[in-house]
Amino acid sequence: MQTIHWLGAGLSAVPGIRRLVKGDLPFVLWNRTVEKAKLAVANTGKEVDIRLFDVDSLAGAIKSGDIIVSMLPGSWHPTIAELSVDKGAHFVCSSYISPEMEALNSVATHKGLCLVNEVGLDPGIDHLMAHLLVDEYKHSPEYEATNTILFRSYCGGFPSKPNDFRYKFSWSPLGVLKALKTPSKSILE
């Protein structure tokens, strides 16, 4: 059976972890500290397989067809994605597509594997989770068709102390600076 290996239990990872823990697929949570991982799954009512993150241990645990979700810093993603492709596992991360990740695409495609990038904040996991929350609300007893549903995302939010970026860093400042150099495109309708 396919296993989901989730790497990292930081603040932005907790909602995704808690949702997947409720599912039926085997789930392994890998983190640098077991204590922090335990906090991420506290009060879920499920026993969770928590392991200390180490690349060699992860490599020994991955089976063909597994899914690796990395919420680690972006510098780890090419290494973990390459390991995933070698083991025949699918890979999902929150980083922008780097040249190293792009270079793995043809090998992954040839093996029938998915390498999914850029599902972090704005747009990404937070928007998917927002859709799930709205859907849950629409199917709850509290829902009324006359209610207005509005979703506004501020990503990192506004800084409590003004800075030249006019940005509240909720992730690595280096990642923000790299993102500023990445071209973007908008697709309407």
C-alpha positions as protocol buffer text, in pm:
chain_id: "A"
residue {
  index: 1
  type: MET
  ca { x: 0 y: 0 z: 0 }
}
residue {
  index: 2
  type: GLN
  ca { x: 112 y: 353 z: -82 }
}
residue {
  index: 3
  type: THR
  ca { x: 257 y: 553 z: 210 }
}
residue {
  index: 4
  type: ILE
  ca { x: 270 y: 930 z: 248 }
}
residue {
  index: 5
  type: HIS
  ca { x: 603 y: 1048 z: 391 }
}
residue {
  index: 6
  type: TRP
  ca { x: 566 y: 1407 z: 518 }
}
residue {
  index: 7
  type: LEU
  ca { x: 896 y: 1588 z: 582 }
}
residue {
  index: 8
  type: GLY
  ca { x: 891 y: 1879 z: 826 }
}
residue {
  index: 9
  type: ALA
  ca { x: 652 y: 1979 z: 1103 }
}
residue {
  index: 10
  type: GLY
  ca { x: 687 y: 2358 z: 1104 }
}
residue {
  index: 11
  type: LEU
  ca { x: 395 y: 2597 z: 1149 }
}
residue {
  index: 12
  type: SER
  ca { x: 297 y: 2604 z: 781 }
}
residue {
  index: 13
  type: ALA
  ca { x: 298 y: 2222 z: 771 }
}
residue {
  index: 14
  type: VAL
  ca { x: 62 y: 2152 z: 1062 }
}
residue {
  index: 15
  type: PRO
  ca { x: -277 y: 2199 z: 884 }
}
residue {
  index: 16
  type: GLY
  ca { x: -173 y: 1962 z: 603 }
}
residue {
  index: 17
  type: ILE
  ca { x: -34 y: 1708 z: 849 }
}
residue {
  index: 18
  type: ARG
  ca { x: -350 y: 1712 z: 1059 }
}
residue {
  index: 19
  type: ARG
  ca { x: -572 y: 1666 z: 752 }
}
residue {
  index: 20
  type: LEU
  ca { x: -368 y: 1375 z: 615 }
}
residue {
  index: 21
  type: VAL
  ca { x: -352 y: 1204 z: 954 }
}
residue {
  index: 22
  type: LYS
  ca { x: -733 y: 1174 z: 935 }
}
residue {
  index: 23
  type: GLY
  ca { x: -707 y: 982 z: 606 }
}
residue {
  index: 24
  type: ASP
  ca { x: -678 y: 612 z: 540 }
}
residue {
  index: 25
  type: LEU
  ca { x: -334 y: 600 z: 376 }
}
residue {
  index: 26
  type: PRO
  ca { x: -35 y: 502 z: 588 }
}
residue {
  index: 27
  type: PHE
  ca { x: 134 y: 824 z: 703 }
}
residue {
  index: 28
  type: VAL
  ca { x: 488 y: 880 z: 832 }
}
residue {
  index: 29
  type: LEU
  ca { x: 590 y: 1217 z: 975 }
}
residue {
  index: 30
  type: TRP
  ca { x: 963 y: 1293 z: 956 }
}
residue {
  index: 31
  type: ASN
  ca { x: 1111 y: 1586 z: 1147 }
}
residue {
  index: 32
  type: ARG
  ca { x: 1444 y: 1702 z: 1295 }
}
residue {
  index: 33
  type: THR
  ca { x: 1287 y: 1686 z: 1641 }
}
residue {
  index: 34
  type: VAL
  ca { x: 1037 y: 1422 z: 1744 }
}
residue {
  index: 35
  type: GLU
  ca { x: 894 y: 1652 z: 2014 }
}
residue {
  index: 36
  type: LYS
  ca { x: 789 y: 1916 z: 1759 }
}
residue {
  index: 37
  type: ALA
  ca { x: 635 y: 1647 z: 1537 }
}
residue {
  index: 38
  type: LYS
  ca { x: 435 y: 1516 z: 1834 }
}
residue {
  index: 39
  type: LEU
  ca { x: 294 y: 1866 z: 1890 }
}
residue {
  index: 40
  type: ALA
  ca { x: 184 y: 1881 z: 1526 }
}
residue {
  index: 41
  type: VAL
  ca { x: -33 y: 1570 z: 1567 }
}
residue {
  index: 42
  type: ALA
  ca { x: -145 y: 1624 z: 1927 }
}
residue {
  index: 43
  type: ASN
  ca { x: -516 y: 1567 z: 1987 }
}
residue {
  index: 44
  type: THR
  ca { x: -580 y: 1409 z: 1647 }
}
residue {
  index: 45
  type: GLY
  ca { x: -696 y: 1088 z: 1809 }
}
residue {
  index: 46
  type: LYS
  ca { x: -466 y: 881 z: 1588 }
}
residue {
  index: 47
  type: GLU
  ca { x: -140 y: 704 z: 1650 }
}
residue {
  index: 48
  type: VAL
  ca { x: 113 y: 857 z: 1409 }
}
residue {
  index: 49
  type: ASP
  ca { x: 438 y: 702 z: 1293 }
}
residue {
  index: 50
  type: ILE
  ca { x: 691 y: 978 z: 1378 }
}
residue {
  index: 51
  type: ARG
  ca { x: 1053 y: 939 z: 1277 }
}
residue {
  index: 52
  type: LEU
  ca { x: 1366 y: 1148 z: 1318 }
}
residue {
  index: 53
  type: PHE
  ca { x: 1450 y: 1301 z: 978 }
}
residue {
  index: 54
  type: ASP
  ca { x: 1766 y: 1163 z: 824 }
}
residue {
  index: 55
  type: VAL
  ca { x: 1815 y: 1117 z: 448 }
}
residue {
  index: 56
  type: ASP
  ca { x: 1957 y: 765 z: 483 }
}
residue {
  index: 57
  type: SER
  ca { x: 1668 y: 653 z: 705 }
}
residue {
  index: 58
  type: LEU
  ca { x: 1419 y: 809 z: 465 }
}
residue {
  index: 59
  type: ALA
  ca { x: 1586 y: 634 z: 171 }
}
residue {
  index: 60
  type: GLY
  ca { x: 1550 y: 302 z: 349 }
}
residue {
  index: 61
  type: ALA
  ca { x: 1179 y: 359 z: 415 }
}
residue {
  index: 62
  type: ILE
  ca { x: 1061 y: 476 z: 69 }
}
residue {
  index: 63
  type: LYS
  ca { x: 889 y: 220 z: -154 }
}
residue {
  index: 64
  type: SER
  ca { x: 790 y: 250 z: -519 }
}
residue {
  index: 65
  type: GLY
  ca { x: 461 y: 437 z: -550 }
}
residue {
  index: 66
  type: ASP
  ca { x: 495 y: 624 z: -218 }
}
residue {
  index: 67
  type: ILE
  ca { x: 437 y: 999 z: -196 }
}
residue {
  index: 68
  type: ILE
  ca { x: 693 y: 1232 z: -39 }
}
residue {
  index: 69
  type: VAL
  ca { x: 566 y: 1574 z: 70 }
}
residue {
  index: 70
  type: SER
  ca { x: 849 y: 1806 z: 165 }
}
residue {
  index: 71
  type: MET
  ca { x: 795 y: 2113 z: 378 }
}
residue {
  index: 72
  type: LEU
  ca { x: 1170 y: 2137 z: 438 }
}
residue {
  index: 73
  type: PRO
  ca { x: 1371 y: 2441 z: 326 }
}
residue {
  index: 74
  type: GLY
  ca { x: 1398 y: 2465 z: -53 }
}
residue {
  index: 75
  type: SER
  ca { x: 1767 y: 2376 z: -54 }
}
residue {
  index: 76
  type: TRP
  ca { x: 1667 y: 2019 z: 42 }
}
residue {
  index: 77
  type: HIS
  ca { x: 1416 y: 1971 z: -240 }
}
residue {
  index: 78
  type: PRO
  ca { x: 1649 y: 1869 z: -526 }
}
residue {
  index: 79
  type: THR
  ca { x: 1814 y: 1607 z: -304 }
}
residue {
  index: 80
  type: ILE
  ca { x: 1484 y: 1465 z: -180 }
}
residue {
  index: 81
  type: ALA
  ca { x: 1329 y: 1478 z: -531 }
}
residue {
  index: 82
  type: GLU
  ca { x: 1625 y: 1291 z: -677 }
}
residue {
  index: 83
  type: LEU
  ca { x: 1590 y: 1028 z: -403 }
}
residue {
  index: 84
  type: SER
  ca { x: 1218 y: 1004 z: -480 }
}
residue {
  index: 85
  type: VAL
  ca { x: 1280 y: 949 z: -851 }
}
residue {
  index: 86
  type: ASP
  ca { x: 1548 y: 687 z: -775 }
}
residue {
  index: 87
  type: LYS
  ca { x: 1306 y: 501 z: -547 }
}
residue {
  index: 88
  type: GLY
  ca { x: 1007 y: 535 z: -783 }
}
residue {
  index: 89
  type: ALA
  ca { x: 812 y: 766 z: -551 }
}
residue {
  index: 90
  type: HIS
  ca { x: 611 y: 1080 z: -626 }
}
residue {
  index: 91
  type: PHE
  ca { x: 734 y: 1413 z: -484 }
}
residue {
  index: 92
  type: VAL
  ca { x: 547 y: 1728 z: -377 }
}
residue {
  index: 93
  type: CYS
  ca { x: 704 y: 2045 z: -237 }
}
residue {
  index: 94
  type: SER
  ca { x: 634 y: 2410 z: -175 }
}
residue {
  index: 95
  type: SER
  ca { x: 938 y: 2549 z: -360 }
}
residue {
  index: 96
  type: TYR
  ca { x: 950 y: 2729 z: -687 }
}
residue {
  index: 97
  type: ILE
  ca { x: 1085 y: 2525 z: -976 }
}
residue {
  index: 98
  type: SER
  ca { x: 1464 y: 2546 z: -972 }
}
residue {
  index: 99
  type: PRO
  ca { x: 1692 y: 2442 z: -1259 }
}
residue {
  index: 100
  type: GLU
  ca { x: 1785 y: 2133 z: -1054 }
}
residue {
  index: 101
  type: MET
  ca { x: 1420 y: 2034 z: -1017 }
}
residue {
  index: 102
  type: GLU
  ca { x: 1348 y: 2107 z: -1383 }
}
residue {
  index: 103
  type: ALA
  ca { x: 1636 y: 1877 z: -1481 }
}
residue {
  index: 104
  type: LEU
  ca { x: 1463 y: 1585 z: -1304 }
}
residue {
  index: 105
  type: ASN
  ca { x: 1138 y: 1631 z: -1495 }
}
residue {
  index: 106
  type: SER
  ca { x: 1216 y: 1415 z: -1801 }
}
residue {
  index: 107
  type: VAL
  ca { x: 1343 y: 1123 z: -1588 }
}
residue {
  index: 108
  type: ALA
  ca { x: 1037 y: 1142 z: -1361 }
}
residue {
  index: 109
  type: THR
  ca { x: 800 y: 1165 z: -1658 }
}
residue {
  index: 110
  type: HIS
  ca { x: 967 y: 866 z: -1823 }
}
residue {
  index: 111
  type: LYS
  ca { x: 916 y: 666 z: -1500 }
}
residue {
  index: 112
  type: GLY
  ca { x: 551 y: 778 z: -1471 }
}
residue {
  index: 113
  type: LEU
  ca { x: 622 y: 980 z: -1156 }
}
residue {
  index: 114
  type: CYS
  ca { x: 485 y: 1316 z: -1051 }
}
residue {
  index: 115
  type: LEU
  ca { x: 716 y: 1594 z: -932 }
}
residue {
  index: 116
  type: VAL
  ca { x: 488 y: 1872 z: -810 }
}
residue {
  index: 117
  type: ASN
  ca { x: 638 y: 2210 z: -719 }
}
residue {
  index: 118
  type: GLU
  ca { x: 501 y: 2547 z: -612 }
}
residue {
  index: 119
  type: VAL
  ca { x: 223 y: 2427 z: -385 }
}
residue {
  index: 120
  type: GLY
  ca { x: 329 y: 2638 z: -91 }
}
residue {
  index: 121
  type: LEU
  ca { x: 166 y: 2962 z: 10 }
}
residue {
  index: 122
  type: ASP
  ca { x: -8 y: 3192 z: -238 }
}
residue {
  index: 123
  type: PRO
  ca { x: -110 y: 3012 z: -451 }
}
residue {
  index: 124
  type: GLY
  ca { x: -98 y: 2665 z: -318 }
}
residue {
  index: 125
  type: ILE
  ca { x: -169 y: 2464 z: -11 }
}
residue {
  index: 126
  type: ASP
  ca { x: -330 y: 2751 z: 179 }
}
residue {
  index: 127
  type: HIS
  ca { x: -578 y: 2807 z: -105 }
}
residue {
  index: 128
  type: LEU
  ca { x: -654 y: 2436 z: -135 }
}
residue {
  index: 129
  type: MET
  ca { x: -713 y: 2419 z: 240 }
}
residue {
  index: 130
  type: ALA
  ca { x: -937 y: 2726 z: 217 }
}
residue {
  index: 131
  type: HIS
  ca { x: -1148 y: 2552 z: -49 }
}
residue {
  index: 132
  type: LEU
  ca { x: -1175 y: 2245 z: 174 }
}
residue {
  index: 133
  type: LEU
  ca { x: -1282 y: 2459 z: 472 }
}
residue {
  index: 134
  type: VAL
  ca { x: -1546 y: 2640 z: 266 }
}
residue {
  index: 135
  type: ASP
  ca { x: -1673 y: 2306 z: 133 }
}
residue {
  index: 136
  type: GLU
  ca { x: -1693 y: 2167 z: 487 }
}
residue {
  index: 137
  type: TYR
  ca { x: -1884 y: 2478 z: 593 }
}
residue {
  index: 138
  type: LYS
  ca { x: -2127 y: 2444 z: 300 }
}
residue {
  index: 139
  type: HIS
  ca { x: -2205 y: 2089 z: 413 }
}
residue {
  index: 140
  type: SER
  ca { x: -2244 y: 2178 z: 781 }
}
residue {
  index: 141
  type: PRO
  ca { x: -2566 y: 2253 z: 973 }
}
residue {
  index: 142
  type: GLU
  ca { x: -2446 y: 2615 z: 1018 }
}
residue {
  index: 143
  type: TYR
  ca { x: -2451 y: 2685 z: 643 }
}
residue {
  index: 144
  type: GLU
  ca { x: -2711 y: 2923 z: 503 }
}
residue {
  index: 145
  type: ALA
  ca { x: -2731 y: 2993 z: 130 }
}
residue {
  index: 146
  type: THR
  ca { x: -2785 y: 3364 z: 197 }
}
residue {
  index: 147
  type: ASN
  ca { x: -2446 y: 3399 z: 367 }
}
residue {
  index: 148
  type: THR
  ca { x: -2164 y: 3568 z: 179 }
}
residue {
  index: 149
  type: ILE
  ca { x: -1842 y: 3370 z: 164 }
}
residue {
  index: 150
  type: LEU
  ca { x: -1530 y: 3579 z: 117 }
}
residue {
  index: 151
  type: PHE
  ca { x: -1171 y: 3459 z: 118 }
}
residue {
  index: 152
  type: ARG
  ca { x: -883 y: 3702 z: 127 }
}
residue {
  index: 153
  type: SER
  ca { x: -526 y: 3578 z: 161 }
}
residue {
  index: 154
  type: TYR
  ca { x: -247 y: 3797 z: 293 }
}
residue {
  index: 155
  type: CYS
  ca { x: 23 y: 3527 z: 290 }
}
residue {
  index: 156
  type: GLY
  ca { x: 292 y: 3661 z: 522 }
}
residue {
  index: 157
  type: GLY
  ca { x: 73 y: 3951 z: 632 }
}
residue {
  index: 158
  type: PHE
  ca { x: 178 y: 4298 z: 727 }
}
residue {
  index: 159
  type: PRO
  ca { x: 495 y: 4355 z: 929 }
}
residue {
  index: 160
  type: SER
  ca { x: 458 y: 4461 z: 1291 }
}
residue {
  index: 161
  type: LYS
  ca { x: 778 y: 4665 z: 1246 }
}
residue {
  index: 162
  type: PRO
  ca { x: 806 y: 4847 z: 912 }
}
residue {
  index: 163
  type: ASN
  ca { x: 1089 y: 4733 z: 685 }
}
residue {
  index: 164
  type: ASP
  ca { x: 1209 y: 4825 z: 337 }
}
residue {
  index: 165
  type: PHE
  ca { x: 1036 y: 4520 z: 188 }
}
residue {
  index: 166
  type: ARG
  ca { x: 697 y: 4610 z: 342 }
}
residue {
  index: 167
  type: TYR
  ca { x: 665 y: 4237 z: 401 }
}
residue {
  index: 168
  type: LYS
  ca { x: 626 y: 4012 z: 705 }
}
residue {
  index: 169
  type: PHE
  ca { x: 871 y: 3728 z: 660 }
}
residue {
  index: 170
  type: SER
  ca { x: 688 y: 3407 z: 742 }
}
residue {
  index: 171
  type: TRP
  ca { x: 946 y: 3198 z: 554 }
}
residue {
  index: 172
  type: SER
  ca { x: 1312 y: 3220 z: 469 }
}
residue {
  index: 173
  type: PRO
  ca { x: 1413 y: 3573 z: 360 }
}
residue {
  index: 174
  type: LEU
  ca { x: 1650 y: 3409 z: 110 }
}
residue {
  index: 175
  type: GLY
  ca { x: 1350 y: 3227 z: -40 }
}
residue {
  index: 176
  type: VAL
  ca { x: 1164 y: 3558 z: -70 }
}
residue {
  index: 177
  type: LEU
  ca { x: 1459 y: 3719 z: -248 }
}
residue {
  index: 178
  type: LYS
  ca { x: 1491 y: 3423 z: -489 }
}
residue {
  index: 179
  type: ALA
  ca { x: 1119 y: 3438 z: -558 }
}
residue {
  index: 180
  type: LEU
  ca { x: 1149 y: 3806 z: -650 }
}
residue {
  index: 181
  type: LYS
  ca { x: 1388 y: 3706 z: -930 }
}
residue {
  index: 182
  type: THR
  ca { x: 1156 y: 3433 z: -1063 }
}
residue {
  index: 183
  type: PRO
  ca { x: 936 y: 3528 z: -1359 }
}
residue {
  index: 184
  type: SER
  ca { x: 563 y: 3484 z: -1311 }
}
residue {
  index: 185
  type: LYS
  ca { x: 258 y: 3460 z: -1532 }
}
residue {
  index: 186
  type: SER
  ca { x: -110 y: 3498 z: -1464 }
}
residue {
  index: 187
  type: ILE
  ca { x: -373 y: 3279 z: -1622 }
}
residue {
  index: 188
  type: LEU
  ca { x: -725 y: 3418 z: -1621 }
}
residue {
  index: 189
  type: GLU
  ca { x: -1027 y: 3196 z: -1681 }
}
